[in-house]
């Protein structure tokens, strides 16, 4: 385990359980960590990563094919927390601002790249998510959601609700952006927008 005062890229690799170099670039600590050639070599030749064959590839050894119609494959991921302000009206009718954390959950159709964003103050959005999925199912006649692809987030662990709607639930391993490209790309755009504002 790295020292608490060490802010090198190699210590960040160890802190995040041998996270891949490409994934490390998306962590908040990456902007302030010390990147040297020795750190990059240490990560590329990490003996634990090599022993465990830590490659970013599908765990079922199958390639996923692209969607050929709308609602064939839906991607979902939660981004946040974002710091923001919320309005609050006190008993004496004065309006004030209080700090608030927000999460953005994106539901993305792979074929059309249509995005539905749910902004909430908590990560547990199961009920709202299923309402949005039902609305998408009802929006297009004769077309239903076939596959729902998300990481192993606890708020999306209700597999029976997916089965009741006739949706196949595909699970993506955590911290594997290479397997989750569409959702990660949308989140990267949103993160860049947050930096602007």
mmCIF file of N, CA and C in Angstrom, residues 128-180:
data_model
loop_
_atom_site.group_PDB
_atom_site.id
_atom_site.type_symbol
_atom_site.label_atom_id
_atom_site.label_comp_id
_atom_site.label_asym_id
_atom_site.label_seq_id
_atom_site.Cartn_x
_atom_site.Cartn_y
_atom_site.Cartn_z
ATOM 1 N N UNK A 128 -37.753 5.563 -10.165
ATOM 2 C CA UNK A 128 -37.772 6.556 -11.252
ATOM 3 C C UNK A 128 -37.197 5.950 -12.528
ATOM 4 N N UNK A 129 -36.155 5.138 -12.388
ATOM 5 C CA UNK A 129 -35.540 4.502 -13.551
ATOM 6 C C UNK A 129 -36.536 3.594 -14.262
ATOM 7 N N UNK A 130 -37.254 2.775 -13.499
ATOM 8 C CA UNK A 130 -38.215 1.867 -14.125
ATOM 9 C C UNK A 130 -39.386 2.635 -14.746
ATOM 10 N N UNK A 131 -39.764 3.773 -14.169
ATOM 11 C CA UNK A 131 -40.789 4.612 -14.795
ATOM 12 C C UNK A 131 -40.304 5.133 -16.145
ATOM 13 N N UNK A 132 -39.034 5.551 -16.215
ATOM 14 C CA UNK A 132 -38.471 6.037 -17.488
ATOM 15 C C UNK A 132 -38.383 4.906 -18.513
ATOM 16 N N UNK A 133 -37.995 3.700 -18.066
ATOM 17 C CA UNK A 133 -37.929 2.562 -18.987
ATOM 18 C C UNK A 133 -39.317 2.219 -19.520
ATOM 19 N N UNK A 134 -40.336 2.276 -18.659
ATOM 20 C CA UNK A 134 -41.707 2.023 -19.110
ATOM 21 C C UNK A 134 -42.157 3.083 -20.114
ATOM 22 N N UNK A 135 -41.777 4.349 -19.876
ATOM 23 C CA UNK A 135 -42.132 5.413 -20.823
ATOM 24 C C UNK A 135 -41.454 5.194 -22.172
ATOM 25 N N UNK A 136 -40.183 4.756 -22.162
ATOM 26 C CA UNK A 136 -39.497 4.465 -23.423
ATOM 27 C C UNK A 136 -40.169 3.305 -24.144
ATOM 28 N N UNK A 137 -40.575 2.275 -23.399
ATOM 29 C CA UNK A 137 -41.263 1.136 -24.011
ATOM 30 C C UNK A 137 -42.577 1.552 -24.650
ATOM 31 N N UNK A 138 -43.278 2.503 -24.045
ATOM 32 C CA UNK A 138 -44.579 2.942 -24.563
ATOM 33 C C UNK A 138 -44.465 3.994 -25.661
ATOM 34 N N UNK A 139 -43.301 4.610 -25.802
ATOM 35 C CA UNK A 139 -43.130 5.697 -26.765
ATOM 36 C C UNK A 139 -43.171 5.199 -28.212
ATOM 37 N N UNK A 140 -42.636 4.018 -28.465
ATOM 38 C CA UNK A 140 -42.556 3.482 -29.827
ATOM 39 C C UNK A 140 -43.430 2.236 -29.918
ATOM 40 N N UNK A 141 -44.402 2.244 -30.814
ATOM 41 C CA UNK A 141 -45.304 1.096 -30.917
ATOM 42 C C UNK A 141 -44.597 -0.067 -31.607
ATOM 43 N N UNK A 142 -44.764 -1.242 -31.044
ATOM 44 C CA UNK A 142 -44.190 -2.452 -31.627
ATOM 45 C C UNK A 142 -42.726 -2.674 -31.311
ATOM 46 N N UNK A 143 -42.092 -1.760 -30.606
ATOM 47 C CA UNK A 143 -40.672 -1.901 -30.271
ATOM 48 C C UNK A 143 -40.533 -1.845 -28.754
ATOM 49 N N UNK A 144 -39.832 -2.815 -28.189
ATOM 50 C CA UNK A 144 -39.628 -2.872 -26.744
ATOM 51 C C UNK A 144 -38.129 -2.908 -26.452
ATOM 52 N N UNK A 145 -37.761 -2.546 -25.226
ATOM 53 C CA UNK A 145 -36.366 -2.625 -24.797
ATOM 54 C C UNK A 145 -35.987 -4.095 -24.677
ATOM 55 N N UNK A 146 -34.898 -4.486 -25.345
ATOM 56 C CA UNK A 146 -34.461 -5.880 -25.304
ATOM 57 C C UNK A 146 -33.375 -6.096 -24.255
ATOM 58 N N UNK A 147 -32.362 -5.231 -24.219
ATOM 59 C CA UNK A 147 -31.227 -5.400 -23.308
ATOM 60 C C UNK A 147 -30.978 -4.113 -22.537
ATOM 61 N N UNK A 148 -30.629 -4.267 -21.274
ATOM 62 C CA UNK A 148 -30.292 -3.134 -20.408
ATOM 63 C C UNK A 148 -28.889 -3.387 -19.880
ATOM 64 N N UNK A 149 -27.959 -2.494 -20.215
ATOM 65 C CA UNK A 149 -26.551 -2.692 -19.857
ATOM 66 C C UNK A 149 -26.143 -1.649 -18.829
ATOM 67 N N UNK A 150 -25.687 -2.125 -17.657
ATOM 68 C CA UNK A 150 -25.257 -1.225 -16.588
ATOM 69 C C UNK A 150 -24.212 -1.938 -15.744
ATOM 70 N N UNK A 151 -23.528 -1.164 -14.906
ATOM 71 C CA UNK A 151 -22.552 -1.779 -14.008
ATOM 72 C C UNK A 151 -23.287 -2.423 -12.833
ATOM 73 N N UNK A 152 -22.527 -2.928 -11.873
ATOM 74 C CA UNK A 152 -23.150 -3.654 -10.764
ATOM 75 C C UNK A 152 -23.559 -2.719 -9.626
ATOM 76 N N UNK A 153 -24.170 -1.614 -9.953
ATOM 77 C CA UNK A 153 -24.614 -0.647 -8.948
ATOM 78 C C UNK A 153 -25.737 -1.251 -8.108
ATOM 79 N N UNK A 154 -25.686 -1.049 -6.785
ATOM 80 C CA UNK A 154 -26.724 -1.646 -5.931
ATOM 81 C C UNK A 154 -28.126 -1.120 -6.208
ATOM 82 N N UNK A 155 -28.234 0.107 -6.733
ATOM 83 C CA UNK A 155 -29.562 0.652 -7.014
ATOM 84 C C UNK A 155 -30.214 -0.002 -8.228
ATOM 85 N N UNK A 156 -29.434 -0.777 -9.000
ATOM 86 C CA UNK A 156 -29.974 -1.462 -10.178
ATOM 87 C C UNK A 156 -29.948 -2.975 -10.003
ATOM 88 N N UNK A 157 -29.992 -3.455 -8.776
ATOM 89 C CA UNK A 157 -29.837 -4.887 -8.520
ATOM 90 C C UNK A 157 -31.155 -5.653 -8.551
ATOM 91 N N UNK A 158 -32.276 -4.985 -8.797
ATOM 92 C CA UNK A 158 -33.577 -5.650 -8.811
ATOM 93 C C UNK A 158 -33.792 -6.329 -10.162
ATOM 94 N N UNK A 159 -33.210 -7.517 -10.321
ATOM 95 C CA UNK A 159 -33.257 -8.233 -11.606
ATOM 96 C C UNK A 159 -34.691 -8.644 -11.946
ATOM 97 N N UNK A 160 -35.489 -8.952 -10.940
ATOM 98 C CA UNK A 160 -36.859 -9.400 -11.192
ATOM 99 C C UNK A 160 -37.683 -8.316 -11.890
ATOM 100 N N UNK A 161 -37.453 -7.057 -11.554
ATOM 101 C CA UNK A 161 -38.183 -5.965 -12.217
ATOM 102 C C UNK A 161 -37.835 -5.894 -13.697
ATOM 103 N N UNK A 162 -36.584 -6.206 -14.049
ATOM 104 C CA UNK A 162 -36.203 -6.246 -15.464
ATOM 105 C C UNK A 162 -36.890 -7.422 -16.154
ATOM 106 N N UNK A 163 -36.889 -8.575 -15.502
ATOM 107 C CA UNK A 163 -37.522 -9.767 -16.088
ATOM 108 C C UNK A 163 -39.017 -9.553 -16.299
ATOM 109 N N UNK A 164 -39.681 -8.900 -15.335
ATOM 110 C CA UNK A 164 -41.119 -8.644 -15.467
ATOM 111 C C UNK A 164 -41.427 -7.791 -16.691
ATOM 112 N N UNK A 165 -40.493 -6.957 -17.097
ATOM 113 C CA UNK A 165 -40.680 -6.103 -18.270
ATOM 114 C C UNK A 165 -40.132 -6.746 -19.548
ATOM 115 N N UNK A 166 -39.608 -7.962 -19.453
ATOM 116 C CA UNK A 166 -39.066 -8.663 -20.620
ATOM 117 C C UNK A 166 -37.728 -8.118 -21.076
ATOM 118 N N UNK A 167 -36.950 -7.557 -20.143
ATOM 119 C CA UNK A 167 -35.663 -6.948 -20.470
ATOM 120 C C UNK A 167 -34.541 -7.839 -19.959
ATOM 121 N N UNK A 168 -33.573 -8.128 -20.823
ATOM 122 C CA UNK A 168 -32.386 -8.881 -20.422
ATOM 123 C C UNK A 168 -31.398 -7.916 -19.778
ATOM 124 N N UNK A 169 -30.965 -8.205 -18.559
ATOM 125 C CA UNK A 169 -30.047 -7.324 -17.801
ATOM 126 C C UNK A 169 -28.613 -7.784 -18.022
ATOM 127 N N UNK A 170 -27.803 -6.951 -18.674
ATOM 128 C CA UNK A 170 -26.381 -7.233 -18.879
ATOM 129 C C UNK A 170 -25.583 -6.437 -17.857
ATOM 130 N N UNK A 171 -24.634 -7.109 -17.196
ATOM 131 C CA UNK A 171 -23.845 -6.441 -16.165
ATOM 132 C C UNK A 171 -22.418 -6.234 -16.662
ATOM 133 N N UNK A 172 -21.908 -5.022 -16.475
ATOM 134 C CA UNK A 172 -20.556 -4.662 -16.879
ATOM 135 C C UNK A 172 -19.702 -4.580 -15.620
ATOM 136 N N UNK A 173 -18.474 -5.124 -15.638
ATOM 137 C CA UNK A 173 -17.612 -5.023 -14.452
ATOM 138 C C UNK A 173 -17.295 -3.568 -14.113
ATOM 139 N N UNK A 174 -17.098 -3.303 -12.826
ATOM 140 C CA UNK A 174 -16.766 -1.944 -12.385
ATOM 141 C C UNK A 174 -15.407 -1.516 -12.916
ATOM 142 N N UNK A 175 -15.232 -0.218 -13.099
ATOM 143 C CA UNK A 175 -13.976 0.405 -13.540
ATOM 144 C C UNK A 175 -13.475 -0.186 -14.854
ATOM 145 N N UNK A 176 -14.356 -0.477 -15.779
ATOM 146 C CA UNK A 176 -13.941 -0.985 -17.082
ATOM 147 C C UNK A 176 -14.570 -0.124 -18.166
ATOM 148 N N UNK A 177 -14.014 1.048 -18.322
ATOM 149 C CA UNK A 177 -14.564 2.010 -19.282
ATOM 150 C C UNK A 177 -14.517 1.484 -20.709
ATOM 151 N N UNK A 178 -13.543 0.617 -21.005
ATOM 152 C CA UNK A 178 -13.417 0.088 -22.361
ATOM 153 C C UNK A 178 -14.622 -0.761 -22.747
ATOM 154 N N UNK A 179 -15.271 -1.376 -21.760
ATOM 155 C CA UNK A 179 -16.432 -2.211 -22.040
ATOM 156 C C UNK A 179 -17.726 -1.416 -22.026
ATOM 157 N N UNK A 180 -17.630 -0.156 -21.680
ATOM 158 C CA UNK A 180 -18.816 0.623 -21.410
ATOM 159 C C UNK A 180 -18.739 1.956 -22.135
#
